[in-house]
């Protein structure tokens, strides 16, 4: 079984949005998936309550019980556990990091998020866990040009010494609307740009989980016209 922890010290960066979308994408690609909700706010569990489908399985797990739950899940045939964490509480997030094969650290392209994720990445690195930054709520291109703030964020994250996922998520209403109804962007609008970027990110994460070393690639954001738009750094 592989375990992916989703973290960032800063609130509201998109951890739960990413967690439910990746868990759903993983389930859709045939993985027996458990989304463990470690956050005291239980946002992922709330999402599950709105949902018709019983998959992916979502459970509130107390940080102290996480390791035992991971062992039980592996014995029961779960092959992917995604852990959604809350902001700020380092001791609780530490439990998620300890259980993880890969830590996805989520940041929006702004100064405050990037400062906060530096600490989250350092926590994961302390436990020798692989870290990948995922940029969320990236602005859309204007006249085919990426916003300088986005390119600066990629550059700042790379300077921290960890890879940036080659697929980032743009700001899209589809994420907000779908999650509010216990759904996902890919369930609601399978041919949308949001669905494309989630599936592309999940495909990359899945491959990364089985790679020995991260492959450095230029981050790509799916543009409104559905064509991948490589960033020019
Ligand atoms: N790519 C996106 N485009 C548009 N809205 C987004 C995107 N990602 C997240 N959001 C919105 O941002 C808000 C915060 O997202 P979310 O709850 O996933 O963050 P979080 O990091 O889990 O927050 P917390 O730290 O409180 O757990 C939500 O309203 C969500 O719908
Ligand atoms: Mg959350």
PDB file of N, CA, C and O and ligand atoms in Angstrom, residues 10-17 39 41 87 136-137 169-172 175-176, ligand 1:
ATOM      1  N   UNK A  10      -0.469  26.491   6.333  1.00  0.00           N
ATOM      2  CA  UNK A  10      -1.393  27.606   6.102  1.00  0.00           C
ATOM      3  C   UNK A  10      -2.797  27.060   5.858  1.00  0.00           C
ATOM      4  O   UNK A  10      -2.952  26.055   5.160  1.00  0.00           O
ATOM      5  N   UNK A  11      -3.807  27.719   6.393  1.00  0.00           N
ATOM      6  CA  UNK A  11      -5.186  27.304   6.144  1.00  0.00           C
ATOM      7  C   UNK A  11      -5.647  27.735   4.759  1.00  0.00           C
ATOM      8  O   UNK A  11      -5.180  28.735   4.215  1.00  0.00           O
ATOM      9  N   UNK A  12      -6.555  26.939   4.209  1.00  0.00           N
ATOM     10  CA  UNK A  12      -7.237  27.337   2.976  1.00  0.00           C
ATOM     11  C   UNK A  12      -6.434  27.244   1.691  1.00  0.00           C
ATOM     12  O   UNK A  12      -6.828  27.805   0.668  1.00  0.00           O
ATOM     13  N   UNK A  13      -5.329  26.533   1.709  1.00  0.00           N
ATOM     14  CA  UNK A  13      -4.515  26.460   0.480  1.00  0.00           C
ATOM     15  C   UNK A  13      -5.131  25.516  -0.559  1.00  0.00           C
ATOM     16  O   UNK A  13      -4.775  25.567  -1.728  1.00  0.00           O
ATOM     17  N   UNK A  14      -6.030  24.627  -0.098  1.00  0.00           N
ATOM     18  CA  UNK A  14      -6.673  23.689  -1.025  1.00  0.00           C
ATOM     19  C   UNK A  14      -6.361  22.236  -0.713  1.00  0.00           C
ATOM     20  O   UNK A  14      -6.560  21.367  -1.569  1.00  0.00           O
ATOM     21  N   UNK A  15      -5.933  21.949   0.510  1.00  0.00           N
ATOM     22  CA  UNK A  15      -5.584  20.568   0.880  1.00  0.00           C
ATOM     23  C   UNK A  15      -6.777  19.612   0.702  1.00  0.00           C
ATOM     24  O   UNK A  15      -6.642  18.552   0.085  1.00  0.00           O
ATOM     25  N   UNK A  16      -7.921  19.998   1.265  1.00  0.00           N
ATOM     26  CA  UNK A  16      -9.070  19.083   1.200  1.00  0.00           C
ATOM     27  C   UNK A  16      -9.585  18.965  -0.232  1.00  0.00           C
ATOM     28  O   UNK A  16      -9.954  17.874  -0.683  1.00  0.00           O
ATOM     29  N   UNK A  17      -9.601  20.072  -0.944  1.00  0.00           N
ATOM     30  CA  UNK A  17     -10.026  20.041  -2.354  1.00  0.00           C
ATOM     31  C   UNK A  17      -9.146  19.070  -3.126  1.00  0.00           C
ATOM     32  O   UNK A  17      -9.632  18.222  -3.881  1.00  0.00           O
ATOM     33  N   UNK A  39      -8.031  16.091   9.887  1.00  0.00           N
ATOM     34  CA  UNK A  39      -8.312  17.466  10.288  1.00  0.00           C
ATOM     35  C   UNK A  39      -9.478  17.510  11.279  1.00  0.00           C
ATOM     36  O   UNK A  39     -10.516  16.885  11.049  1.00  0.00           O
ATOM     37  N   UNK A  41     -11.506  19.754  11.686  1.00  0.00           N
ATOM     38  CA  UNK A  41     -12.695  20.352  11.046  1.00  0.00           C
ATOM     39  C   UNK A  41     -13.513  19.307  10.283  1.00  0.00           C
ATOM     40  O   UNK A  41     -14.666  19.544   9.946  1.00  0.00           O
ATOM     41  N   UNK A  87      -4.575  22.615   9.099  1.00  0.00           N
ATOM     42  CA  UNK A  87      -3.497  23.585   9.162  1.00  0.00           C
ATOM     43  C   UNK A  87      -2.890  23.647  10.566  1.00  0.00           C
ATOM     44  O   UNK A  87      -3.543  23.304  11.550  1.00  0.00           O
ATOM     45  N   UNK A 136      -1.662  25.439  -6.252  1.00  0.00           N
ATOM     46  CA  UNK A 136      -3.117  25.453  -6.415  1.00  0.00           C
ATOM     47  C   UNK A 136      -3.571  26.901  -6.609  1.00  0.00           C
ATOM     48  O   UNK A 136      -2.896  27.840  -6.188  1.00  0.00           O
ATOM     49  N   UNK A 137      -4.748  27.012  -7.222  1.00  0.00           N
ATOM     50  CA  UNK A 137      -5.343  28.329  -7.491  1.00  0.00           C
ATOM     51  C   UNK A 137      -4.397  29.211  -8.291  1.00  0.00           C
ATOM     52  O   UNK A 137      -4.225  30.402  -7.999  1.00  0.00           O
ATOM     53  N   UNK A 169      -2.912  23.234 -10.307  1.00  0.00           N
ATOM     54  CA  UNK A 169      -4.350  23.462 -10.499  1.00  0.00           C
ATOM     55  C   UNK A 169      -4.621  24.952 -10.628  1.00  0.00           C
ATOM     56  O   UNK A 169      -4.118  25.745  -9.828  1.00  0.00           O
ATOM     57  N   UNK A 170      -5.415  25.300 -11.606  1.00  0.00           N
ATOM     58  CA  UNK A 170      -5.805  26.700 -11.734  1.00  0.00           C
ATOM     59  C   UNK A 170      -7.037  26.990 -10.866  1.00  0.00           C
ATOM     60  O   UNK A 170      -7.715  26.070 -10.402  1.00  0.00           O
ATOM     61  N   UNK A 171      -7.287  28.275 -10.660  1.00  0.00           N
ATOM     62  CA  UNK A 171      -8.495  28.698  -9.962  1.00  0.00           C
ATOM     63  C   UNK A 171      -9.690  28.394 -10.854  1.00  0.00           C
ATOM     64  O   UNK A 171      -9.758  28.886 -11.985  1.00  0.00           O
ATOM     65  N   UNK A 172     -10.579  27.551 -10.361  1.00  0.00           N
ATOM     66  CA  UNK A 172     -11.731  27.161 -11.187  1.00  0.00           C
ATOM     67  C   UNK A 172     -12.958  27.003 -10.294  1.00  0.00           C
ATOM     68  O   UNK A 172     -12.908  26.324  -9.257  1.00  0.00           O
ATOM     69  N   UNK A 175     -14.166  23.426  -9.028  1.00  0.00           N
ATOM     70  CA  UNK A 175     -13.737  22.803  -7.765  1.00  0.00           C
ATOM     71  C   UNK A 175     -14.685  23.180  -6.639  1.00  0.00           C
ATOM     72  O   UNK A 175     -15.074  22.343  -5.827  1.00  0.00           O
ATOM     73  N   UNK A 176     -15.048  24.442  -6.596  1.00  0.00           N
ATOM     74  CA  UNK A 176     -15.921  24.902  -5.510  1.00  0.00           C
ATOM     75  C   UNK A 176     -17.309  24.290  -5.631  1.00  0.00           C
ATOM     76  O   UNK A 176     -17.870  23.788  -4.662  1.00  0.00           O
TER      77      UNK A 176
HETATM   78  N1  LIG B   1      -8.249  25.387  -7.567  1.00  0.00           N
HETATM   79  C1  LIG B   1      -9.238  26.009  -6.921  1.00  0.00           C
HETATM   80  N2  LIG B   1     -10.055  26.866  -7.582  1.00  0.00           N
HETATM   81  C2  LIG B   1     -11.039  27.513  -6.939  1.00  0.00           C
HETATM   82  N3  LIG B   1     -11.310  27.400  -5.631  1.00  0.00           N
HETATM   83  C3  LIG B   1     -10.533  26.573  -4.914  1.00  0.00           C
HETATM   84  C4  LIG B   1      -9.468  25.819  -5.507  1.00  0.00           C
HETATM   85  N4  LIG B   1      -8.872  25.081  -4.538  1.00  0.00           N
HETATM   86  C5  LIG B   1      -9.539  25.340  -3.405  1.00  0.00           C
HETATM   87  N5  LIG B   1     -10.533  26.242  -3.609  1.00  0.00           N
HETATM   88  C6  LIG B   1     -11.455  26.812  -2.614  1.00  0.00           C
HETATM   89  O1  LIG B   1     -10.663  27.389  -1.580  1.00  0.00           O
HETATM   90  C7  LIG B   1     -11.283  27.176  -0.310  1.00  0.00           C
HETATM   91  C8  LIG B   1     -10.303  26.425   0.620  1.00  0.00           C
HETATM   92  O2  LIG B   1     -10.090  25.137   0.063  1.00  0.00           O
HETATM   93  P1  LIG B   1      -9.866  23.876   1.010  1.00  0.00           P
HETATM   94  O3  LIG B   1     -10.941  23.795   2.049  1.00  0.00           O
HETATM   95  O4  LIG B   1      -9.664  22.717   0.122  1.00  0.00           O
HETATM   96  O5  LIG B   1      -8.501  24.307   1.708  1.00  0.00           O
HETATM   97  P2  LIG B   1      -7.777  23.593   2.931  1.00  0.00           P
HETATM   98  O6  LIG B   1      -6.325  23.800   2.746  1.00  0.00           O
HETATM   99  O7  LIG B   1      -8.263  22.202   3.069  1.00  0.00           O
HETATM  100  O8  LIG B   1      -8.303  24.459   4.154  1.00  0.00           O
HETATM  101  P3  LIG B   1      -8.012  24.121   5.716  1.00  0.00           P
HETATM  102  O9  LIG B   1      -6.600  24.537   5.971  1.00  0.00           O
HETATM  103  O10 LIG B   1      -9.026  24.978   6.443  1.00  0.00           O
HETATM  104  O11 LIG B   1      -8.239  22.661   5.906  1.00  0.00           O
HETATM  105  C9  LIG B   1     -12.563  26.404  -0.589  1.00  0.00           C
HETATM  106  O12 LIG B   1     -13.627  27.328  -0.663  1.00  0.00           O
HETATM  107  C10 LIG B   1     -12.313  25.764  -1.947  1.00  0.00           C
HETATM  108  O13 LIG B   1     -13.514  25.546  -2.674  1.00  0.00           O
END
